Amino acid sequence: MTNDAHSLGRRYLETLALFEDEIHLPDSTKPATRERHVLRGAIEPLPDDLAVFNNSICTCTKCALGHTRTKFVFGDGNPQAKIVFIGEAPGQDEDVQGIPFVGRAGQLLNQLLAGVGLSRRDVYICNVLKCRPPGNRDPEPVEVDTCSPYLLTQLSVISPNFLVCLGRHAAAALLGTQAPMKELRGRVLPWNGMQVLVTYHPAYYLHNGSQTAIGEQDFRLLRSLYDEISA
Ligand code: URA
């Protein structure tokens, strides 16, 4: 990430701290459907729908990952979802199947969703990167920069109420912050008219089983916010 992006991220969090008392849970009078808002950095004109968009980018070779992937992993779920989950990048299973979060981390994500009465059909799931980094290494800044117009376009088309960043890479890419997870998680962060929640990546819970209660707590918060706008 560039220095500009770093300082933007820091400023975002500093500003947030100033207005912390003024960040409210969504007003239940807020309309359940949001107007489409073209996010800065999205590709314009916006595609009519996600399928059209997927078809237009699924052969992408703008970065090196386009030459090593098996399948392009666009996203999965309800294109009208009010909640979008953003992971880091496809892993081995996702690369083979072309669907995000189908491996062990995906099974845990399904369980966390089920724990609050939601399923993958209720939400939309995608990643910052659409192609697998070899050996599941961390995304390179140039890969994030190259791929982020795709994510921003998806989010503009779906126009959800809530974004859930799964792990620090998703939070860094979306919010432009390097703040540690313990500062970010469990809070409702306003971003471009949406509410952002940051939680640990499900893979973290696979390796730190005792921490899964934290994830469950974050999903309960998500569910209560979702119920507010659905009331
Ligand atoms: N981890 C991610 O971040 N995304 C996936 O799709 C799978 C595992």
PDB file of C-alpha atoms in Angstrom, residues 93-171:
ATOM      1  CA  ASP A  93     -10.134 -25.127  -2.859  1.00  0.00           C
ATOM      2  CA  GLU A  94     -11.565 -21.861  -4.108  1.00  0.00           C
ATOM      3  CA  ASP A  95      -9.053 -21.754  -6.970  1.00  0.00           C
ATOM      4  CA  VAL A  96     -10.185 -25.207  -8.076  1.00  0.00           C
ATOM      5  CA  GLN A  97     -13.929 -24.595  -7.719  1.00  0.00           C
ATOM      6  CA  GLY A  98     -14.113 -20.897  -8.669  1.00  0.00           C
ATOM      7  CA  ILE A  99     -16.270 -20.171  -5.585  1.00  0.00           C
ATOM      8  CA  PRO A 100     -15.127 -18.178  -2.521  1.00  0.00           C
ATOM      9  CA  PHE A 101     -14.925 -19.744   0.926  1.00  0.00           C
ATOM     10  CA  VAL A 102     -15.583 -23.381   0.069  1.00  0.00           C
ATOM     11  CA  GLY A 103     -12.647 -24.849   2.023  1.00  0.00           C
ATOM     12  CA  ARG A 104     -12.285 -25.297   5.794  1.00  0.00           C
ATOM     13  CA  ALA A 105     -12.411 -21.561   6.490  1.00  0.00           C
ATOM     14  CA  GLY A 106     -15.561 -21.410   4.373  1.00  0.00           C
ATOM     15  CA  GLN A 107     -17.184 -24.179   6.406  1.00  0.00           C
ATOM     16  CA  LEU A 108     -16.495 -22.227   9.561  1.00  0.00           C
ATOM     17  CA  LEU A 109     -17.930 -19.104   7.949  1.00  0.00           C
ATOM     18  CA  ASN A 110     -21.080 -21.101   7.105  1.00  0.00           C
ATOM     19  CA  GLN A 111     -21.288 -22.215  10.764  1.00  0.00           C
ATOM     20  CA  LEU A 112     -20.896 -18.669  12.067  1.00  0.00           C
ATOM     21  CA  LEU A 113     -23.657 -17.552   9.695  1.00  0.00           C
ATOM     22  CA  ALA A 114     -25.904 -20.442  10.721  1.00  0.00           C
ATOM     23  CA  GLY A 115     -25.312 -19.543  14.391  1.00  0.00           C
ATOM     24  CA  VAL A 116     -27.192 -16.278  13.796  1.00  0.00           C
ATOM     25  CA  GLY A 117     -29.833 -17.769  11.522  1.00  0.00           C
ATOM     26  CA  LEU A 118     -28.265 -16.726   8.227  1.00  0.00           C
ATOM     27  CA  SER A 119     -27.036 -18.724   5.268  1.00  0.00           C
ATOM     28  CA  ARG A 120     -24.929 -18.036   2.212  1.00  0.00           C
ATOM     29  CA  ARG A 121     -28.141 -17.408   0.273  1.00  0.00           C
ATOM     30  CA  ASP A 122     -28.852 -14.398   2.498  1.00  0.00           C
ATOM     31  CA  VAL A 123     -25.491 -12.717   2.000  1.00  0.00           C
ATOM     32  CA  TYR A 124     -22.899 -12.100  -0.677  1.00  0.00           C
ATOM     33  CA  ILE A 125     -19.314 -13.328  -0.291  1.00  0.00           C
ATOM     34  CA  CYS A 126     -16.278 -12.172  -2.222  1.00  0.00           C
ATOM     35  CA  ASN A 127     -12.588 -11.442  -1.797  1.00  0.00           C
ATOM     36  CA  VAL A 128     -10.231  -8.517  -2.221  1.00  0.00           C
ATOM     37  CA  LEU A 129      -8.292 -10.555  -4.801  1.00  0.00           C
ATOM     38  CA  LYS A 130     -10.158 -12.625  -7.361  1.00  0.00           C
ATOM     39  CA  CYS A 131      -7.220 -14.957  -8.080  1.00  0.00           C
ATOM     40  CA  ARG A 132      -5.234 -17.184  -5.745  1.00  0.00           C
ATOM     41  CA  PRO A 133      -1.773 -16.012  -4.709  1.00  0.00           C
ATOM     42  CA  PRO A 134       0.579 -18.992  -5.181  1.00  0.00           C
ATOM     43  CA  GLY A 135       1.016 -20.972  -1.969  1.00  0.00           C
ATOM     44  CA  ASN A 136      -1.611 -18.738  -0.297  1.00  0.00           C
ATOM     45  CA  ARG A 137       0.962 -16.024   0.355  1.00  0.00           C
ATOM     46  CA  ASP A 138      -0.241 -12.576   1.471  1.00  0.00           C
ATOM     47  CA  PRO A 139      -1.562 -10.310  -1.297  1.00  0.00           C
ATOM     48  CA  GLU A 140       1.037  -7.923  -2.750  1.00  0.00           C
ATOM     49  CA  PRO A 141       0.087  -4.210  -2.697  1.00  0.00           C
ATOM     50  CA  VAL A 142       0.207  -4.075  -6.505  1.00  0.00           C
ATOM     51  CA  GLU A 143      -2.246  -6.978  -6.692  1.00  0.00           C
ATOM     52  CA  VAL A 144      -4.627  -5.253  -4.268  1.00  0.00           C
ATOM     53  CA  ASP A 145      -4.399  -1.998  -6.217  1.00  0.00           C
ATOM     54  CA  THR A 146      -5.000  -3.769  -9.530  1.00  0.00           C
ATOM     55  CA  CYS A 147      -7.953  -5.809  -8.253  1.00  0.00           C
ATOM     56  CA  SER A 148      -9.668  -3.226  -6.051  1.00  0.00           C
ATOM     57  CA  PRO A 149     -11.692  -1.607  -8.897  1.00  0.00           C
ATOM     58  CA  TYR A 150     -13.394  -5.001  -9.264  1.00  0.00           C
ATOM     59  CA  LEU A 151     -14.349  -5.113  -5.594  1.00  0.00           C
ATOM     60  CA  LEU A 152     -15.501  -1.484  -5.593  1.00  0.00           C
ATOM     61  CA  THR A 153     -17.622  -2.143  -8.683  1.00  0.00           C
ATOM     62  CA  GLN A 154     -19.188  -5.244  -7.093  1.00  0.00           C
ATOM     63  CA  LEU A 155     -20.004  -3.242  -3.963  1.00  0.00           C
ATOM     64  CA  SER A 156     -21.469  -0.408  -6.040  1.00  0.00           C
ATOM     65  CA  VAL A 157     -23.723  -2.822  -7.936  1.00  0.00           C
ATOM     66  CA  ILE A 158     -24.870  -4.705  -4.830  1.00  0.00           C
ATOM     67  CA  SER A 159     -25.099  -1.568  -2.693  1.00  0.00           C
ATOM     68  CA  PRO A 160     -25.382  -3.421   0.615  1.00  0.00           C
ATOM     69  CA  ASN A 161     -26.021  -1.890   4.024  1.00  0.00           C
ATOM     70  CA  PHE A 162     -23.242  -3.825   5.753  1.00  0.00           C
ATOM     71  CA  LEU A 163     -19.752  -4.891   4.846  1.00  0.00           C
ATOM     72  CA  VAL A 164     -17.911  -7.434   6.934  1.00  0.00           C
ATOM     73  CA  CYS A 165     -14.142  -7.467   6.504  1.00  0.00           C
ATOM     74  CA  LEU A 166     -12.794 -10.913   7.289  1.00  0.00           C
ATOM     75  CA  GLY A 167      -9.325 -10.256   8.621  1.00  0.00           C
ATOM     76  CA  ARG A 168      -6.756  -7.517   8.440  1.00  0.00           C
ATOM     77  CA  HIS A 169      -6.018  -7.759   4.716  1.00  0.00           C
ATOM     78  CA  ALA A 170      -9.644  -7.097   3.841  1.00  0.00           C
ATOM     79  CA  ALA A 171      -9.805  -4.245   6.368  1.00  0.00           C
TER      80      ALA A 171
END
